Short mmCIF file of C-alpha atoms and ligand atoms in Angstrom, two decimals:
data_model
loop_
_atom_site.label_atom_id
_atom_site.label_comp_id
_atom_site.label_asym_id
_atom_site.label_seq_id
_atom_site.Cartn_x
_atom_site.Cartn_y
_atom_site.Cartn_z
CA MET A 1 16.19 -4.75 -27.29
CA VAL A 2 17.59 -5.10 -23.79
CA ILE A 3 15.16 -5.48 -21.16
CA VAL A 4 16.02 -5.47 -17.96
CA ALA A 5 13.85 -8.22 -15.90
CA ALA A 6 14.61 -9.03 -11.96
CA TRP A 7 11.91 -11.63 -11.65
CA ALA A 8 12.00 -15.87 -11.85
CA ASP A 9 9.48 -17.64 -10.96
CA GLY A 10 7.36 -14.52 -9.65
CA ARG A 11 9.90 -13.71 -6.89
CA PRO A 12 12.32 -11.16 -7.47
CA LEU A 13 15.19 -12.46 -7.68
CA ALA A 14 17.19 -10.64 -5.64
CA PHE A 15 14.41 -12.19 -2.52
CA LEU A 16 15.96 -15.65 -3.63
CA GLY A 17 19.23 -14.26 -2.91
CA CYS A 18 20.13 -14.34 -7.08
CA LYS A 19 21.54 -11.16 -8.68
CA ALA A 20 18.86 -9.67 -11.51
CA GLU A 21 19.52 -10.70 -14.19
CA ILE A 22 19.61 -8.54 -18.25
CA MET A 23 18.07 -10.70 -20.36
CA THR A 24 17.88 -10.35 -23.85
CA LYS A 25 16.39 -13.20 -25.64
CA ASN A 26 15.14 -16.75 -25.45
CA ARG A 27 12.34 -14.93 -22.65
CA ASP A 28 9.92 -17.85 -22.13
CA LEU A 29 6.82 -15.68 -22.78
CA SER A 30 3.93 -17.84 -21.28
CA ASN A 31 6.00 -17.28 -17.85
CA PRO A 32 3.91 -13.90 -16.44
CA ALA A 33 6.40 -14.10 -13.98
CA LEU A 34 8.97 -12.91 -16.97
CA TRP A 35 6.60 -10.19 -18.31
CA GLY A 36 8.30 -6.76 -17.33
CA ASP A 37 5.90 -4.94 -14.59
CA ALA A 38 3.32 -3.32 -17.22
CA THR A 39 2.46 -6.17 -18.78
CA ARG A 40 1.82 -7.81 -15.68
CA LEU A 41 -0.13 -5.27 -14.72
CA VAL A 42 -2.21 -5.61 -18.08
CA ARG A 43 -2.37 -9.01 -18.65
CA GLY A 44 -1.61 -10.58 -15.86
CA GLY A 45 -4.51 -13.22 -13.64
CA THR A 46 -7.05 -13.25 -16.71
CA GLU A 47 -8.58 -15.95 -16.43
CA ARG A 48 -11.41 -15.92 -19.81
CA SER A 49 -14.47 -17.86 -19.49
CA HIS A 50 -15.77 -19.80 -22.18
CA HIS A 51 -16.99 -16.98 -23.67
CA GLY A 52 -13.50 -15.43 -24.66
CA GLU A 53 -14.64 -11.80 -22.98
CA THR A 54 -11.68 -9.33 -23.85
CA SER A 55 -11.94 -7.36 -20.01
CA GLU A 56 -12.18 -9.69 -17.24
CA ALA A 57 -15.57 -11.00 -15.98
CA MET A 58 -17.36 -9.78 -12.94
CA TYR A 59 -18.76 -12.72 -11.14
CA LEU A 60 -21.03 -11.39 -8.97
CA ASN A 61 -22.22 -14.27 -6.96
CA SER A 62 -21.63 -15.58 -2.93
CA GLY A 63 -22.28 -19.35 -3.70
CA PHE A 64 -21.21 -22.03 -6.19
CA VAL A 65 -22.47 -25.37 -6.92
CA TYR A 66 -21.64 -28.68 -7.29
CA PRO A 67 -22.11 -31.20 -9.90
CA ASP A 68 -22.56 -33.85 -7.13
CA ALA A 69 -22.08 -34.31 -3.29
CA GLU A 70 -18.75 -36.21 -4.02
CA THR A 71 -17.20 -32.88 -5.59
CA ALA A 72 -18.75 -30.65 -2.86
CA GLU A 73 -17.14 -33.36 -0.29
CA ARG A 74 -13.56 -33.05 -2.16
CA ARG A 75 -13.73 -28.91 -2.29
CA PHE A 76 -14.41 -29.18 1.30
CA SER A 77 -11.68 -31.35 2.71
CA GLY A 78 -9.07 -29.30 0.61
CA GLU A 79 -8.77 -32.47 -2.22
CA ASP A 80 -10.34 -30.03 -4.93
CA ASP A 81 -8.76 -26.88 -5.06
CA GLY A 82 -12.65 -25.34 -6.50
CA TYR A 83 -14.47 -22.28 -4.92
CA VAL A 84 -17.07 -23.01 -2.24
CA TYR A 85 -18.37 -19.80 -0.66
CA ALA A 86 -17.30 -16.36 -1.96
CA ARG A 87 -15.89 -15.34 1.50
CA TYR A 88 -13.70 -18.20 1.03
CA GLY A 89 -12.86 -17.11 -2.30
CA ASN A 90 -14.44 -15.85 -6.08
CA PRO A 91 -12.97 -15.81 -9.83
CA THR A 92 -12.50 -11.80 -9.90
CA VAL A 93 -11.73 -11.61 -6.38
CA SER A 94 -8.22 -14.58 -7.62
CA MET A 95 -7.69 -12.56 -10.27
CA PHE A 96 -6.70 -9.66 -8.75
CA GLU A 97 -4.92 -11.53 -6.24
CA GLU A 98 -2.76 -12.90 -8.99
CA ARG A 99 -2.67 -10.14 -11.12
CA LEU A 100 -0.94 -7.95 -7.91
CA ARG A 101 1.22 -11.08 -6.82
CA LEU A 102 2.57 -10.61 -9.76
CA LEU A 103 3.69 -7.01 -9.61
CA GLU A 104 4.77 -7.86 -5.76
CA GLY A 105 6.57 -10.47 -6.93
CA SER A 106 5.49 -12.21 -3.80
CA GLU A 107 4.44 -16.22 -3.24
CA SER A 108 1.16 -14.88 -2.03
CA CYS A 109 -1.52 -12.36 -2.33
CA TYR A 110 -4.41 -12.11 -0.13
CA GLY A 111 -7.47 -9.33 -1.32
CA THR A 112 -9.63 -7.57 1.80
CA ALA A 113 -11.90 -5.02 1.93
CA SER A 114 -9.98 -2.33 2.44
CA GLY A 115 -6.78 -1.03 3.55
CA MET A 116 -7.51 -1.65 7.44
CA ALA A 117 -8.25 -4.55 7.01
CA SER A 118 -5.16 -5.81 5.14
CA VAL A 119 -3.20 -4.28 7.84
CA TRP A 120 -5.81 -5.75 11.01
CA GLY A 121 -5.22 -8.99 9.20
CA ALA A 122 -1.93 -8.98 8.73
CA LEU A 123 -0.89 -8.55 12.23
CA ALA A 124 -4.36 -9.80 14.35
CA CYS A 125 -3.78 -13.31 12.31
CA GLN A 126 0.08 -13.70 14.03
CA VAL A 127 -0.52 -12.60 17.53
CA LYS A 128 -1.92 -14.23 20.71
CA ALA A 129 -1.82 -12.22 23.53
CA GLY A 130 0.86 -11.23 25.87
CA ASP A 131 3.04 -11.29 22.05
CA HIS A 132 4.62 -7.60 21.56
CA ILE A 133 5.17 -5.66 18.12
CA VAL A 134 7.15 -2.95 17.41
CA SER A 135 6.18 -0.18 14.92
CA ALA A 136 7.43 2.60 13.97
CA ARG A 137 5.54 6.45 15.80
CA ALA A 138 4.61 7.51 11.82
CA LEU A 139 1.48 6.04 11.22
CA PHE A 140 -1.87 7.15 9.45
CA GLY A 141 -4.32 7.22 11.71
CA SER A 142 -6.02 3.96 11.82
CA CYS A 143 -3.22 2.07 12.30
CA PHE A 144 -1.90 4.21 14.92
CA GLN A 145 -5.53 3.37 17.00
CA VAL A 146 -4.97 -0.76 15.66
CA LEU A 147 -1.31 -0.53 17.91
CA THR A 148 -2.04 1.63 20.66
CA ASN A 149 -5.66 1.04 21.34
CA ILE A 150 -7.03 -2.34 20.32
CA LEU A 151 -4.18 -4.56 19.91
CA PRO A 152 -3.93 -3.54 23.44
CA ARG A 153 -7.05 -4.29 24.55
CA PHE A 154 -6.46 -8.62 23.00
CA GLY A 155 -3.29 -8.60 25.80
CA VAL A 156 -0.89 -7.59 23.02
CA LYS A 157 2.02 -5.29 23.95
CA THR A 158 3.31 -2.63 21.32
CA THR A 159 6.20 -0.33 21.49
CA LEU A 160 6.59 3.11 18.96
CA VAL A 161 10.02 3.80 18.07
CA ASP A 162 11.35 6.96 16.57
CA GLY A 163 11.50 5.03 12.75
CA SER A 164 14.46 6.75 10.99
CA ASN A 165 16.65 5.88 14.45
CA LEU A 166 18.42 2.39 13.96
CA ASP A 167 19.34 2.24 17.73
CA ALA A 168 15.55 2.71 18.67
CA TRP A 169 14.89 -0.13 16.95
CA ARG A 170 17.52 -2.29 18.44
CA GLU A 171 16.98 -1.13 21.92
CA ALA A 172 12.95 -1.83 21.20
CA ILE A 173 13.07 -5.14 19.16
CA THR A 174 14.03 -8.13 21.96
CA PRO A 175 13.42 -11.90 21.78
CA GLY A 176 9.76 -11.38 22.29
CA THR A 177 9.18 -9.76 19.57
CA LYS A 178 6.48 -11.24 17.25
CA CYS A 179 6.75 -8.72 14.83
CA VAL A 180 7.66 -5.14 13.34
CA PHE A 181 5.13 -2.68 11.44
CA ILE A 182 6.80 -0.25 9.30
CA GLU A 183 4.89 2.65 7.07
CA THR A 184 7.34 4.08 4.57
CA PRO A 185 6.95 6.99 3.74
CA SER A 186 4.81 7.88 6.35
CA ASN A 187 1.20 9.55 6.61
CA PRO A 188 1.63 12.15 6.32
CA MET A 189 5.12 12.67 7.30
CA LEU A 190 6.71 11.60 4.27
CA GLU A 191 8.98 9.60 7.14
CA ALA A 192 11.45 7.09 5.24
CA ILE A 193 12.39 4.02 6.94
CA ASP A 194 15.27 1.83 6.13
CA ILE A 195 13.19 -1.14 5.06
CA ALA A 196 16.46 -3.41 5.27
CA ALA A 197 18.52 -2.30 8.37
CA VAL A 198 15.50 -2.74 10.48
CA ALA A 199 14.44 -6.13 8.87
CA GLU A 200 18.35 -7.61 9.33
CA ILE A 201 17.53 -6.38 13.29
CA ALA A 202 13.80 -8.16 13.00
CA HIS A 203 14.85 -10.91 11.80
CA LYS A 204 17.93 -11.39 14.18
CA ALA A 205 15.47 -11.54 16.95
CA GLY A 206 12.95 -13.61 15.19
CA ALA A 207 10.71 -11.38 14.21
CA ARG A 208 8.59 -10.36 10.98
CA VAL A 209 8.89 -7.32 9.34
CA VAL A 210 4.81 -6.11 7.88
CA VAL A 211 5.06 -2.48 5.40
CA ASP A 212 3.01 -0.51 4.84
CA ASN A 213 3.42 0.20 1.00
CA ILE A 214 0.54 2.03 0.65
CA PHE A 215 2.16 5.45 -0.36
CA ALA A 216 5.09 4.44 -2.35
CA THR A 217 2.49 1.45 -4.13
CA PRO A 218 4.30 -1.44 -5.81
CA VAL A 219 5.19 0.61 -8.62
CA LEU A 220 8.05 3.05 -7.09
CA GLN A 221 9.11 0.11 -4.12
CA LYS A 222 9.26 -3.72 -3.50
CA PRO A 223 9.80 -3.66 -0.06
CA LEU A 224 10.72 -7.74 -0.80
CA THR A 225 13.42 -7.37 -2.13
CA MET A 226 14.62 -5.22 0.52
CA GLY A 227 13.92 -8.59 3.29
CA ALA A 228 10.10 -7.50 4.31
CA ASP A 229 8.04 -10.57 5.00
CA VAL A 230 4.30 -9.55 4.51
CA ILE A 231 3.46 -5.89 2.91
CA VAL A 232 0.08 -4.65 2.72
CA TYR A 233 -2.08 -2.29 0.94
CA SER A 234 -5.39 -0.15 0.28
CA GLY A 235 -6.53 -0.93 -2.60
CA THR A 236 -8.64 1.88 -1.99
CA LYS A 237 -5.77 4.17 -3.07
CA HIS A 238 -3.78 4.29 -6.07
CA MET A 239 -5.06 0.65 -7.75
CA ASP A 240 -8.26 2.15 -7.98
CA GLY A 241 -6.81 5.61 -8.39
CA GLN A 242 -10.41 7.65 -9.56
CA GLY A 243 -11.74 7.20 -6.17
CA ARG A 244 -13.99 4.29 -6.35
CA VAL A 245 -14.52 1.72 -4.17
CA LEU A 246 -12.37 0.33 -1.35
CA GLY A 247 -10.24 -2.67 -0.62
CA GLY A 248 -6.97 -3.91 0.23
CA ALA A 249 -4.83 -6.95 -0.26
CA ILE A 250 -2.02 -8.68 1.64
CA MET A 251 0.62 -9.99 -0.01
CA SER A 252 3.35 -12.53 1.48
CA THR A 253 4.99 -15.88 1.65
CA GLU A 254 2.37 -18.68 0.41
CA GLN A 255 3.38 -20.64 4.19
CA PHE A 256 2.05 -17.15 5.98
CA LYS A 257 -0.73 -17.10 3.50
CA GLU A 258 -1.68 -20.82 4.52
CA GLU A 259 -0.58 -20.87 7.96
CA GLU A 260 -2.12 -18.10 9.81
CA LEU A 261 -3.82 -15.19 6.97
CA LYS A 262 -6.12 -17.63 5.69
CA PRO A 263 -7.26 -19.54 8.51
CA PHE A 264 -7.70 -15.99 10.47
CA LEU A 265 -9.90 -14.12 7.41
CA ARG A 266 -11.58 -16.52 6.27
CA HIS A 267 -13.43 -17.03 9.95
CA THR A 268 -13.54 -13.88 10.64
CA GLY A 269 -14.61 -12.02 7.21
CA PRO A 270 -13.37 -9.26 5.65
CA SER A 271 -13.34 -10.54 2.13
CA LEU A 272 -12.93 -8.16 -0.55
CA SER A 273 -16.26 -7.64 -3.06
CA PRO A 274 -16.27 -9.15 -6.00
CA PHE A 275 -17.48 -5.81 -7.80
CA ASN A 276 -14.61 -3.78 -5.50
CA ALA A 277 -11.93 -6.69 -6.83
CA TRP A 278 -13.29 -6.11 -10.51
CA VAL A 279 -13.24 -2.57 -10.51
CA LEU A 280 -9.39 -2.68 -8.61
CA LEU A 281 -8.12 -4.96 -11.64
CA LYS A 282 -9.72 -2.53 -14.21
CA GLY A 283 -7.67 -0.19 -12.06
CA LEU A 284 -4.16 -2.45 -12.04
CA GLU A 285 -3.57 -1.90 -15.66
CA THR A 286 -3.38 1.97 -15.73
CA MET A 287 -1.63 1.92 -12.21
CA LYS A 288 1.93 2.10 -13.23
CA LEU A 289 1.55 5.23 -15.98
CA ARG A 290 -0.53 6.70 -13.50
CA VAL A 291 1.11 7.15 -10.57
CA ASN A 292 4.46 7.46 -12.39
CA ALA A 293 2.67 10.72 -14.11
CA GLN A 294 1.12 11.50 -10.78
CA SER A 295 5.03 11.44 -9.54
CA ALA A 296 6.38 13.58 -12.10
CA SER A 297 3.83 16.44 -11.12
CA ALA A 298 4.39 15.57 -7.66
CA LEU A 299 7.97 16.67 -7.65
CA ARG A 300 7.47 19.75 -10.19
CA VAL A 301 4.35 20.83 -7.37
CA ALA A 302 7.08 20.14 -4.78
CA GLN A 303 9.94 22.34 -5.89
CA MET A 304 7.11 24.84 -6.68
CA LEU A 305 6.20 25.41 -2.71
CA GLU A 306 9.24 25.13 -1.65
CA GLU A 307 9.94 28.50 -3.89
CA ASN A 308 6.69 30.49 -2.13
CA ALA A 309 6.92 32.86 0.22
CA GLY A 310 3.87 31.46 2.28
CA VAL A 311 5.39 27.95 2.40
CA LYS A 312 7.80 27.38 6.01
CA ARG A 313 8.56 23.77 5.27
CA VAL A 314 7.67 20.89 1.94
CA LEU A 315 8.60 17.24 2.47
CA TYR A 316 8.45 15.35 -0.20
CA PRO A 317 10.97 12.82 -0.16
CA PHE A 318 12.73 13.44 -3.65
CA LEU A 319 13.40 17.04 -3.02
CA ASP A 320 17.29 17.65 -1.65
CA SER A 321 15.77 19.53 1.48
CA HIS A 322 13.87 15.88 2.68
CA PRO A 323 16.66 15.03 5.42
CA GLN A 324 16.10 11.16 4.45
CA THR A 325 16.16 11.71 0.34
CA ALA A 326 19.05 9.92 -0.58
CA LEU A 327 17.48 6.84 1.72
CA CYS A 328 14.31 7.98 -0.47
CA ARG A 329 15.88 7.52 -3.75
CA LYS A 330 18.01 4.57 -2.28
CA GLN A 331 14.26 2.10 -1.95
CA MET A 332 11.98 4.35 -3.98
CA SER A 333 11.86 4.78 -8.16
CA ALA A 334 10.23 8.30 -7.89
CA GLY A 335 9.39 10.43 -4.98
CA GLY A 336 5.37 8.97 -5.27
CA THR A 337 2.14 11.01 -5.51
CA MET A 338 2.16 12.73 -2.14
CA ILE A 339 3.40 16.09 -0.81
CA THR A 340 3.04 17.84 2.92
CA PHE A 341 3.73 21.56 3.21
CA GLU A 342 3.88 23.63 6.63
CA LEU A 343 2.62 27.18 6.22
CA LYS A 344 3.63 29.95 7.69
CA GLY A 345 0.40 31.40 9.28
CA GLY A 346 -0.76 27.79 10.97
CA LYS A 347 -4.74 26.49 10.65
CA ALA A 348 -5.76 30.34 9.75
CA ASP A 349 -3.38 30.13 6.93
CA ALA A 350 -4.30 26.48 6.04
CA PHE A 351 -8.32 27.20 5.97
CA ARG A 352 -7.62 30.31 3.94
CA MET A 353 -5.80 28.30 1.47
CA LEU A 354 -8.10 25.40 0.76
CA LYS A 355 -11.10 27.77 0.89
CA LYS A 356 -9.51 29.76 -2.02
CA LEU A 357 -8.31 26.33 -4.08
CA GLU A 358 -10.46 26.01 -7.28
CA ILE A 359 -9.32 22.80 -8.96
CA ILE A 360 -8.09 21.04 -6.47
CA ASP A 361 -10.75 19.38 -3.98
CA ILE A 362 -10.28 19.75 0.00
CA SER A 363 -10.56 15.27 0.46
CA ASN A 364 -8.88 13.11 2.83
CA ASN A 365 -8.36 10.44 0.27
CA LEU A 366 -5.14 9.90 -1.77
CA GLY A 367 -4.08 8.39 -4.71
CA ASP A 368 -6.60 9.30 -6.96
CA ALA A 369 -6.55 10.92 -10.45
CA LYS A 370 -7.81 14.60 -8.82
CA SER A 371 -5.48 16.52 -6.95
CA LEU A 372 -6.93 16.27 -3.29
CA ILE A 373 -5.36 18.09 -0.02
CA THR A 374 -6.23 17.92 3.35
CA HIS A 375 -5.43 19.29 6.93
CA PRO A 376 -4.38 16.30 9.11
CA ALA A 377 -4.54 17.84 12.18
CA THR A 378 -8.22 18.52 12.10
CA THR A 379 -9.00 15.09 9.94
CA THR A 380 -7.24 12.09 9.49
CA HIS A 381 -5.19 12.40 12.66
CA ARG A 382 -7.54 14.30 14.70
CA ASN A 383 -8.45 10.94 16.70
CA ILE A 384 -5.23 10.65 17.67
CA GLY A 385 -4.69 13.63 19.56
CA PRO A 386 -2.28 16.52 20.45
CA GLU A 387 0.01 14.72 22.27
CA ALA A 388 0.50 11.70 19.57
CA ARG A 389 0.14 14.47 16.72
CA ALA A 390 3.36 16.25 18.35
CA MET A 391 5.14 13.28 18.51
CA MET A 392 4.55 12.45 14.74
CA GLY A 393 5.70 16.07 14.07
CA ILE A 394 1.95 17.18 12.37
CA THR A 395 1.59 20.62 13.55
CA ASP A 396 -1.72 22.73 12.79
CA GLY A 397 -0.43 24.88 9.69
CA MET A 398 0.20 21.26 7.81
CA CYS A 399 -1.53 20.35 4.28
CA ARG A 400 -0.71 16.95 2.75
CA LEU A 401 -2.01 17.32 -1.26
CA SER A 402 -2.10 13.83 -3.54
CA VAL A 403 -0.94 15.29 -6.30
CA GLY A 404 -3.57 14.00 -9.89
CA LEU A 405 -3.32 13.73 -13.38
CA GLU A 406 -4.79 17.26 -13.78
CA ASP A 407 -2.10 19.56 -16.29
CA VAL A 408 0.69 19.93 -13.87
CA GLU A 409 0.45 23.92 -14.79
CA ASP A 410 -3.02 23.98 -12.99
CA LEU A 411 -1.84 22.64 -10.18
CA MET A 412 0.41 25.20 -9.82
CA ASP A 413 -1.09 28.13 -10.64
CA ASP A 414 -4.34 26.58 -8.80
CA LEU A 415 -1.81 26.83 -5.56
CA LYS A 416 0.21 29.92 -6.19
CA ALA A 417 -3.44 31.53 -6.53
CA ALA A 418 -4.65 30.16 -3.53
CA LEU A 419 -1.56 30.73 -1.39
CA ALA A 420 -1.17 34.79 -2.80
CA ARG A 421 -2.23 36.90 0.54
C1 PLP B 1 -5.86 4.66 3.64
C2 PLP B 1 -4.39 4.18 4.72
C3 PLP B 1 -4.86 2.64 4.93
C4 PLP B 1 -5.45 2.18 4.76
O1 PLP B 1 -6.95 1.95 4.36
P1 PLP B 1 -7.97 2.04 3.80
O2 PLP B 1 -8.23 1.70 2.26
O3 PLP B 1 -8.60 3.05 3.78
O4 PLP B 1 -8.89 1.11 4.82
C5 PLP B 1 -3.81 2.21 5.67
N1 PLP B 1 -2.07 2.92 5.32
C6 PLP B 1 -1.97 3.81 5.11
C7 PLP B 1 -0.81 4.84 5.26
C8 PLP B 1 -3.13 4.50 4.20
O5 PLP B 1 -3.04 5.72 3.44
#
């Protein structure tokens, strides 16, 4: 058997500047960094208690006790790295962080209360008044609010650019730029950004690259291998994948975590709850299977929609008609679980179709086992206003579909029937 493994010490080899090697035998299987992705997702980070439980234990505690005052002193001084308080860390949260860290191949992972807590934490921890952030303008609604409203209130300057235009990045990134923010593929327009090219421009100017990899998931896209410095996730989406809990995570170097992230997050408090971490740990076990199956269905649904007379246009990274499909195919191993399509008849048509769906639910969540559809202009991207929507290309006839795990024939028939006039 030939196993292609591109990992060493938990970091992608490309990240270390080495070429991926084909390993056939003599792998040290006691080292999780040499496992494949699926094995990492099922077993990575598991720390059994003395009871020997099969599934990871849920430690629902906020505090910790110490055998003596000397131990407490050593914990607080950092000499002893044991737990002190759940805002700082918890064993179930640690297991989730380690499992995801192994999958990503990053030096560190920090769990957070939600995806937005991770976006906010990753950006706010490194900037101060007067600093500058450049971001692609195709953004999730709340990310747009953080960059255009909230950070500027604290004196941080932000510039939004057309993420697909490298000259626009070159122009906007100056030696005063602290970091750049990229969402690829973007929500809901599924625009792709060339991570490696933007990282090169950013690094030349001394700026860090923060990538929101939520739509692609760590299964389909590995931004660290393309030069990203920090990756943010919403655990709420594909990691849980079953609509139960909020959560998030920030992947980075150990140095970034220790020096910038940890002091900021520990004292501001967006901690991941141990219960949510446990649900996410269980979700990770099946994430690769789910994401690959949902992506395969999404491609078929996207192809079907493209043929439908009521549909004006379909955006899906692995459709030949996607303007950046070559880049998408370079950066991602499959097209992902999300499709955006525009109906010929605008909002009225979109609402009529949503009403007729029998299986697919109207919901703004995504990455779920259940297929979910939303009308971004009136929901997720309502708050940003008509001007920003126009800038992002979000029209009133657009629907965003998160393809789930149902039989793909059922999903296609549901959509076809709802689209019939
Ligand atoms: C959902 C989402 C977020 C925020 O995640 P939450 O867990 O809802 O806070 C950020 N970015 C993108 C692209 C998302 O889809």
